[in-house]
């Protein structure tokens, strides 16, 4: 069963703390993504990873960094979280073969107090 | 400028009715894909249907179909025989293949009343 997983599903942090959001996929997809979704807005792309150690900034990379050391794992890191980073974060993956469909994880709801 | 525009932020229908969700987009690329996704209350984003810019076929998947007007840069999602479980937020997305970038609209929140 093709799947994208995200951990944790819910997270509360204080301003200034570090945050690690993890994403995994079991489809051997080359490309993985991190998005955030805010009320009233569409999904905004934070980072794209084209493969291991091949990462590219998306539209809103400021305040975030990523790590992809294995094809099946893609981490989003917030060093010193800010209150405006409270959001729902989605990870997705896609294959360069086939129909380019993105498979999404269930999302992580992050609250920064 | 926004690449993908979904004009209606909310929509409401009765069970059994048909709904059309409109989406317009902007791109200078020749080859691209357009997707419709549904955001469930559980938080999952579910792929519904895809339209390729080079295809003239009317894509259909179960109760979902699209009307693709390439010259107008418009793609509409049609959901037939609506059910309460169709309630959710529907996102239109544009994928530019040359740069592997995907852009989402703001979504349309649908409520289907029994």
PDB file of N, CA, C and O in Angstrom, chain A residues 23-70:
ATOM      1  N   UNK A  23       9.192  12.978   7.640  1.00  0.00           N
ATOM      2  CA  UNK A  23       8.336  12.458   6.587  1.00  0.00           C
ATOM      3  C   UNK A  23       8.985  11.218   5.997  1.00  0.00           C
ATOM      4  O   UNK A  23      10.201  11.197   5.763  1.00  0.00           O
ATOM      5  N   UNK A  24       8.170  10.208   5.739  1.00  0.00           N
ATOM      6  CA  UNK A  24       8.667   8.998   5.112  1.00  0.00           C
ATOM      7  C   UNK A  24       7.742   8.535   4.020  1.00  0.00           C
ATOM      8  O   UNK A  24       6.542   8.800   4.060  1.00  0.00           O
ATOM      9  N   UNK A  25       8.322   7.862   3.036  1.00  0.00           N
ATOM     10  CA  UNK A  25       7.501   7.298   1.960  1.00  0.00           C
ATOM     11  C   UNK A  25       8.092   5.957   1.558  1.00  0.00           C
ATOM     12  O   UNK A  25       9.309   5.766   1.583  1.00  0.00           O
ATOM     13  N   UNK A  26       7.191   5.053   1.155  1.00  0.00           N
ATOM     14  CA  UNK A  26       7.619   3.697   0.847  1.00  0.00           C
ATOM     15  C   UNK A  26       7.506   3.382  -0.636  1.00  0.00           C
ATOM     16  O   UNK A  26       7.385   2.214  -1.023  1.00  0.00           O
ATOM     17  N   UNK A  27       7.535   4.394  -1.464  1.00  0.00           N
ATOM     18  CA  UNK A  27       7.318   4.200  -2.892  1.00  0.00           C
ATOM     19  C   UNK A  27       8.589   4.429  -3.714  1.00  0.00           C
ATOM     20  O   UNK A  27       8.527   4.456  -4.946  1.00  0.00           O
ATOM     21  N   UNK A  28       9.692   4.666  -3.044  1.00  0.00           N
ATOM     22  CA  UNK A  28      10.968   4.960  -3.719  1.00  0.00           C
ATOM     23  C   UNK A  28      10.869   6.170  -4.645  1.00  0.00           C
ATOM     24  O   UNK A  28      11.561   6.232  -5.666  1.00  0.00           O
ATOM     25  N   UNK A  29      10.009   7.101  -4.273  1.00  0.00           N
ATOM     26  CA  UNK A  29       9.886   8.317  -5.080  1.00  0.00           C
ATOM     27  C   UNK A  29      11.137   9.151  -4.967  1.00  0.00           C
ATOM     28  O   UNK A  29      11.692   9.338  -3.888  1.00  0.00           O
ATOM     29  N   UNK A  30      11.568   9.708  -6.118  1.00  0.00           N
ATOM     30  CA  UNK A  30      12.769  10.532  -6.117  1.00  0.00           C
ATOM     31  C   UNK A  30      12.502  11.890  -5.459  1.00  0.00           C
ATOM     32  O   UNK A  30      13.324  12.418  -4.744  1.00  0.00           O
ATOM     33  N   UNK A  31      11.347  12.437  -5.738  1.00  0.00           N
ATOM     34  CA  UNK A  31      11.075  13.824  -5.367  1.00  0.00           C
ATOM     35  C   UNK A  31      10.175  13.891  -4.143  1.00  0.00           C
ATOM     36  O   UNK A  31       9.179  13.183  -4.057  1.00  0.00           O
ATOM     37  N   UNK A  32      10.543  14.740  -3.227  1.00  0.00           N
ATOM     38  CA  UNK A  32       9.726  14.955  -2.030  1.00  0.00           C
ATOM     39  C   UNK A  32       9.589  16.451  -1.778  1.00  0.00           C
ATOM     40  O   UNK A  32      10.419  17.250  -2.222  1.00  0.00           O
ATOM     41  N   UNK A  33       8.528  16.805  -1.068  1.00  0.00           N
ATOM     42  CA  UNK A  33       8.161  18.216  -0.893  1.00  0.00           C
ATOM     43  C   UNK A  33       7.739  18.465   0.546  1.00  0.00           C
ATOM     44  O   UNK A  33       7.188  17.581   1.215  1.00  0.00           O
ATOM     45  N   UNK A  34       7.939  19.697   0.973  1.00  0.00           N
ATOM     46  CA  UNK A  34       7.328  20.191   2.197  1.00  0.00           C
ATOM     47  C   UNK A  34       6.509  21.434   1.862  1.00  0.00           C
ATOM     48  O   UNK A  34       7.008  22.361   1.200  1.00  0.00           O
ATOM     49  N   UNK A  35       5.243  21.422   2.329  1.00  0.00           N
ATOM     50  CA  UNK A  35       4.336  22.547   2.161  1.00  0.00           C
ATOM     51  C   UNK A  35       3.826  22.972   3.530  1.00  0.00           C
ATOM     52  O   UNK A  35       3.804  22.199   4.471  1.00  0.00           O
ATOM     53  N   UNK A  36       3.349  24.202   3.585  1.00  0.00           N
ATOM     54  CA  UNK A  36       2.539  24.607   4.733  1.00  0.00           C
ATOM     55  C   UNK A  36       1.209  25.130   4.218  1.00  0.00           C
ATOM     56  O   UNK A  36       1.122  25.695   3.122  1.00  0.00           O
ATOM     57  N   UNK A  37       0.190  24.906   5.024  1.00  0.00           N
ATOM     58  CA  UNK A  37      -1.143  25.369   4.660  1.00  0.00           C
ATOM     59  C   UNK A  37      -1.705  26.206   5.782  1.00  0.00           C
ATOM     60  O   UNK A  37      -1.791  25.758   6.930  1.00  0.00           O
ATOM     61  N   UNK A  38      -2.091  27.410   5.441  1.00  0.00           N
ATOM     62  CA  UNK A  38      -2.649  28.335   6.425  1.00  0.00           C
ATOM     63  C   UNK A  38      -4.087  28.659   6.053  1.00  0.00           C
ATOM     64  O   UNK A  38      -4.451  28.624   4.874  1.00  0.00           O
ATOM     65  N   UNK A  39      -4.904  29.000   7.048  1.00  0.00           N
ATOM     66  CA  UNK A  39      -6.316  29.279   6.780  1.00  0.00           C
ATOM     67  C   UNK A  39      -6.488  30.312   5.689  1.00  0.00           C
ATOM     68  O   UNK A  39      -5.876  31.377   5.721  1.00  0.00           O
ATOM     69  N   UNK A  40      -7.316  29.977   4.717  1.00  0.00           N
ATOM     70  CA  UNK A  40      -7.593  30.921   3.637  1.00  0.00           C
ATOM     71  C   UNK A  40      -6.554  30.946   2.545  1.00  0.00           C
ATOM     72  O   UNK A  40      -6.724  31.655   1.553  1.00  0.00           O
ATOM     73  N   UNK A  41      -5.513  30.177   2.709  1.00  0.00           N
ATOM     74  CA  UNK A  41      -4.445  30.167   1.702  1.00  0.00           C
ATOM     75  C   UNK A  41      -4.303  28.781   1.105  1.00  0.00           C
ATOM     76  O   UNK A  41      -4.613  27.783   1.718  1.00  0.00           O
ATOM     77  N   UNK A  42      -3.767  28.731  -0.079  1.00  0.00           N
ATOM     78  CA  UNK A  42      -3.445  27.436  -0.660  1.00  0.00           C
ATOM     79  C   UNK A  42      -2.179  26.894  -0.039  1.00  0.00           C
ATOM     80  O   UNK A  42      -1.569  27.516   0.828  1.00  0.00           O
ATOM     81  N   UNK A  43      -1.795  25.748  -0.504  1.00  0.00           N
ATOM     82  CA  UNK A  43      -0.541  25.163  -0.046  1.00  0.00           C
ATOM     83  C   UNK A  43       0.636  25.989  -0.564  1.00  0.00           C
ATOM     84  O   UNK A  43       0.679  26.339  -1.742  1.00  0.00           O
ATOM     85  N   UNK A  44       1.561  26.272   0.305  1.00  0.00           N
ATOM     86  CA  UNK A  44       2.746  27.038  -0.089  1.00  0.00           C
ATOM     87  C   UNK A  44       3.963  26.123   0.008  1.00  0.00           C
ATOM     88  O   UNK A  44       4.198  25.492   1.036  1.00  0.00           O
ATOM     89  N   UNK A  45       4.744  26.113  -1.048  1.00  0.00           N
ATOM     90  CA  UNK A  45       5.890  25.220  -1.121  1.00  0.00           C
ATOM     91  C   UNK A  45       7.071  25.790  -0.350  1.00  0.00           C
ATOM     92  O   UNK A  45       7.509  26.912  -0.601  1.00  0.00           O
ATOM     93  N   UNK A  46       7.613  24.988   0.561  1.00  0.00           N
ATOM     94  CA  UNK A  46       8.750  25.431   1.379  1.00  0.00           C
ATOM     95  C   UNK A  46      10.053  24.953   0.738  1.00  0.00           C
ATOM     96  O   UNK A  46      10.955  25.759   0.483  1.00  0.00           O
ATOM     97  N   UNK A  47      10.135  23.657   0.517  1.00  0.00           N
ATOM     98  CA  UNK A  47      11.335  23.067  -0.083  1.00  0.00           C
ATOM     99  C   UNK A  47      10.939  21.888  -0.966  1.00  0.00           C
ATOM    100  O   UNK A  47       9.939  21.220  -0.726  1.00  0.00           O
ATOM    101  N   UNK A  48      11.770  21.650  -1.990  1.00  0.00           N
ATOM    102  CA  UNK A  48      11.685  20.447  -2.811  1.00  0.00           C
ATOM    103  C   UNK A  48      13.004  19.689  -2.664  1.00  0.00           C
ATOM    104  O   UNK A  48      14.070  20.313  -2.604  1.00  0.00           O
ATOM    105  N   UNK A  49      12.897  18.376  -2.636  1.00  0.00           N
ATOM    106  CA  UNK A  49      14.092  17.546  -2.697  1.00  0.00           C
ATOM    107  C   UNK A  49      13.988  16.638  -3.908  1.00  0.00           C
ATOM    108  O   UNK A  49      13.022  15.888  -4.054  1.00  0.00           O
ATOM    109  N   UNK A  50      14.974  16.710  -4.788  1.00  0.00           N
ATOM    110  CA  UNK A  50      14.926  15.926  -6.019  1.00  0.00           C
ATOM    111  C   UNK A  50      15.508  14.528  -5.835  1.00  0.00           C
ATOM    112  O   UNK A  50      15.281  13.639  -6.656  1.00  0.00           O
ATOM    113  N   UNK A  51      16.250  14.369  -4.778  1.00  0.00           N
ATOM    114  CA  UNK A  51      16.808  13.070  -4.395  1.00  0.00           C
ATOM    115  C   UNK A  51      17.705  13.305  -3.187  1.00  0.00           C
ATOM    116  O   UNK A  51      17.768  14.431  -2.664  1.00  0.00           O
ATOM    117  N   UNK A  52      18.420  12.289  -2.755  1.00  0.00           N
ATOM    118  CA  UNK A  52      19.279  12.429  -1.572  1.00  0.00           C
ATOM    119  C   UNK A  52      20.255  13.597  -1.749  1.00  0.00           C
ATOM    120  O   UNK A  52      20.900  13.721  -2.782  1.00  0.00           O
ATOM    121  N   UNK A  53      20.295  14.464  -0.751  1.00  0.00           N
ATOM    122  CA  UNK A  53      21.200  15.615  -0.730  1.00  0.00           C
ATOM    123  C   UNK A  53      21.067  16.505  -1.964  1.00  0.00           C
ATOM    124  O   UNK A  53      22.025  17.154  -2.376  1.00  0.00           O
ATOM    125  N   UNK A  54      19.866  16.564  -2.523  1.00  0.00           N
ATOM    126  CA  UNK A  54      19.615  17.416  -3.690  1.00  0.00           C
ATOM    127  C   UNK A  54      18.361  18.224  -3.434  1.00  0.00           C
ATOM    128  O   UNK A  54      17.274  17.877  -3.892  1.00  0.00           O
ATOM    129  N   UNK A  55      18.514  19.290  -2.661  1.00  0.00           N
ATOM    130  CA  UNK A  55      17.372  20.055  -2.176  1.00  0.00           C
ATOM    131  C   UNK A  55      17.352  21.448  -2.790  1.00  0.00           C
ATOM    132  O   UNK A  55      18.404  22.022  -3.094  1.00  0.00           O
ATOM    133  N   UNK A  56      16.152  21.963  -2.946  1.00  0.00           N
ATOM    134  CA  UNK A  56      16.001  23.269  -3.576  1.00  0.00           C
ATOM    135  C   UNK A  56      14.945  24.079  -2.830  1.00  0.00           C
ATOM    136  O   UNK A  56      13.937  23.530  -2.385  1.00  0.00           O
ATOM    137  N   UNK A  57      15.178  25.370  -2.696  1.00  0.00           N
ATOM    138  CA  UNK A  57      14.200  26.229  -2.018  1.00  0.00           C
ATOM    139  C   UNK A  57      12.924  26.319  -2.837  1.00  0.00           C
ATOM    140  O   UNK A  57      12.942  26.375  -4.063  1.00  0.00           O
ATOM    141  N   UNK A  58      11.823  26.372  -2.102  1.00  0.00           N
ATOM    142  CA  UNK A  58      10.540  26.616  -2.728  1.00  0.00           C
ATOM    143  C   UNK A  58      10.204  28.094  -2.678  1.00  0.00           C
ATOM    144  O   UNK A  58      11.085  28.943  -2.801  1.00  0.00           O
ATOM    145  N   UNK A  59       8.942  28.394  -2.421  1.00  0.00           N
ATOM    146  CA  UNK A  59       8.504  29.782  -2.424  1.00  0.00           C
ATOM    147  C   UNK A  59       8.720  30.490  -1.089  1.00  0.00           C
ATOM    148  O   UNK A  59       8.895  31.700  -1.039  1.00  0.00           O
ATOM    149  N   UNK A  60       8.697  29.740  -0.005  1.00  0.00           N
ATOM    150  CA  UNK A  60       8.810  30.364   1.327  1.00  0.00           C
ATOM    151  C   UNK A  60       9.814  29.622   2.197  1.00  0.00           C
ATOM    152  O   UNK A  60       9.482  29.108   3.260  1.00  0.00           O
ATOM    153  N   UNK A  61      11.083  29.561   1.813  1.00  0.00           N
ATOM    154  CA  UNK A  61      12.056  28.768   2.562  1.00  0.00           C
ATOM    155  C   UNK A  61      12.594  29.425   3.828  1.00  0.00           C
ATOM    156  O   UNK A  61      13.191  28.753   4.670  1.00  0.00           O
ATOM    157  N   UNK A  62      12.354  30.725   3.972  1.00  0.00           N
ATOM    158  CA  UNK A  62      12.967  31.453   5.085  1.00  0.00           C
ATOM    159  C   UNK A  62      12.480  30.912   6.418  1.00  0.00           C
ATOM    160  O   UNK A  62      11.276  30.782   6.653  1.00  0.00           O
ATOM    161  N   UNK A  63      13.443  30.605   7.289  1.00  0.00           N
ATOM    162  CA  UNK A  63      13.113  30.085   8.612  1.00  0.00           C
ATOM    163  C   UNK A  63      13.067  28.576   8.669  1.00  0.00           C
ATOM    164  O   UNK A  63      12.806  28.012   9.734  1.00  0.00           O
ATOM    165  N   UNK A  64      13.316  27.938   7.524  1.00  0.00           N
ATOM    166  CA  UNK A  64      13.255  26.478   7.447  1.00  0.00           C
ATOM    167  C   UNK A  64      14.535  25.937   6.811  1.00  0.00           C
ATOM    168  O   UNK A  64      15.192  26.620   6.029  1.00  0.00           O
ATOM    169  N   UNK A  65      14.852  24.699   7.166  1.00  0.00           N
ATOM    170  CA  UNK A  65      15.862  23.968   6.410  1.00  0.00           C
ATOM    171  C   UNK A  65      15.415  22.526   6.349  1.00  0.00           C
ATOM    172  O   UNK A  65      14.526  22.100   7.079  1.00  0.00           O
ATOM    173  N   UNK A  66      16.013  21.785   5.435  1.00  0.00           N
ATOM    174  CA  UNK A  66      15.602  20.405   5.216  1.00  0.00           C
ATOM    175  C   UNK A  66      16.816  19.497   5.186  1.00  0.00           C
ATOM    176  O   UNK A  66      17.963  19.937   5.045  1.00  0.00           O
ATOM    177  N   UNK A  67      16.532  18.222   5.322  1.00  0.00           N
ATOM    178  CA  UNK A  67      17.579  17.213   5.261  1.00  0.00           C
ATOM    179  C   UNK A  67      17.037  15.971   4.572  1.00  0.00           C
ATOM    180  O   UNK A  67      15.945  15.491   4.925  1.00  0.00           O
ATOM    181  N   UNK A  68      17.760  15.482   3.590  1.00  0.00           N
ATOM    182  CA  UNK A  68      17.374  14.238   2.899  1.00  0.00           C
ATOM    183  C   UNK A  68      18.638  13.392   2.747  1.00  0.00           C
ATOM    184  O   UNK A  68      19.412  13.568   1.819  1.00  0.00           O
ATOM    185  N   UNK A  69      18.791  12.477   3.678  1.00  0.00           N
ATOM    186  CA  UNK A  69      19.954  11.590   3.685  1.00  0.00           C
ATOM    187  C   UNK A  69      19.629  10.205   3.124  1.00  0.00           C
ATOM    188  O   UNK A  69      20.528   9.437   2.764  1.00  0.00           O
ATOM    189  N   UNK A  70      18.360   9.894   3.126  1.00  0.00           N
ATOM    190  CA  UNK A  70      17.901   8.645   2.517  1.00  0.00           C
ATOM    191  C   UNK A  70      16.724   9.004   1.618  1.00  0.00           C
ATOM    192  O   UNK A  70      15.951   9.909   1.930  1.00  0.00           O
TER     193      UNK A  70
END
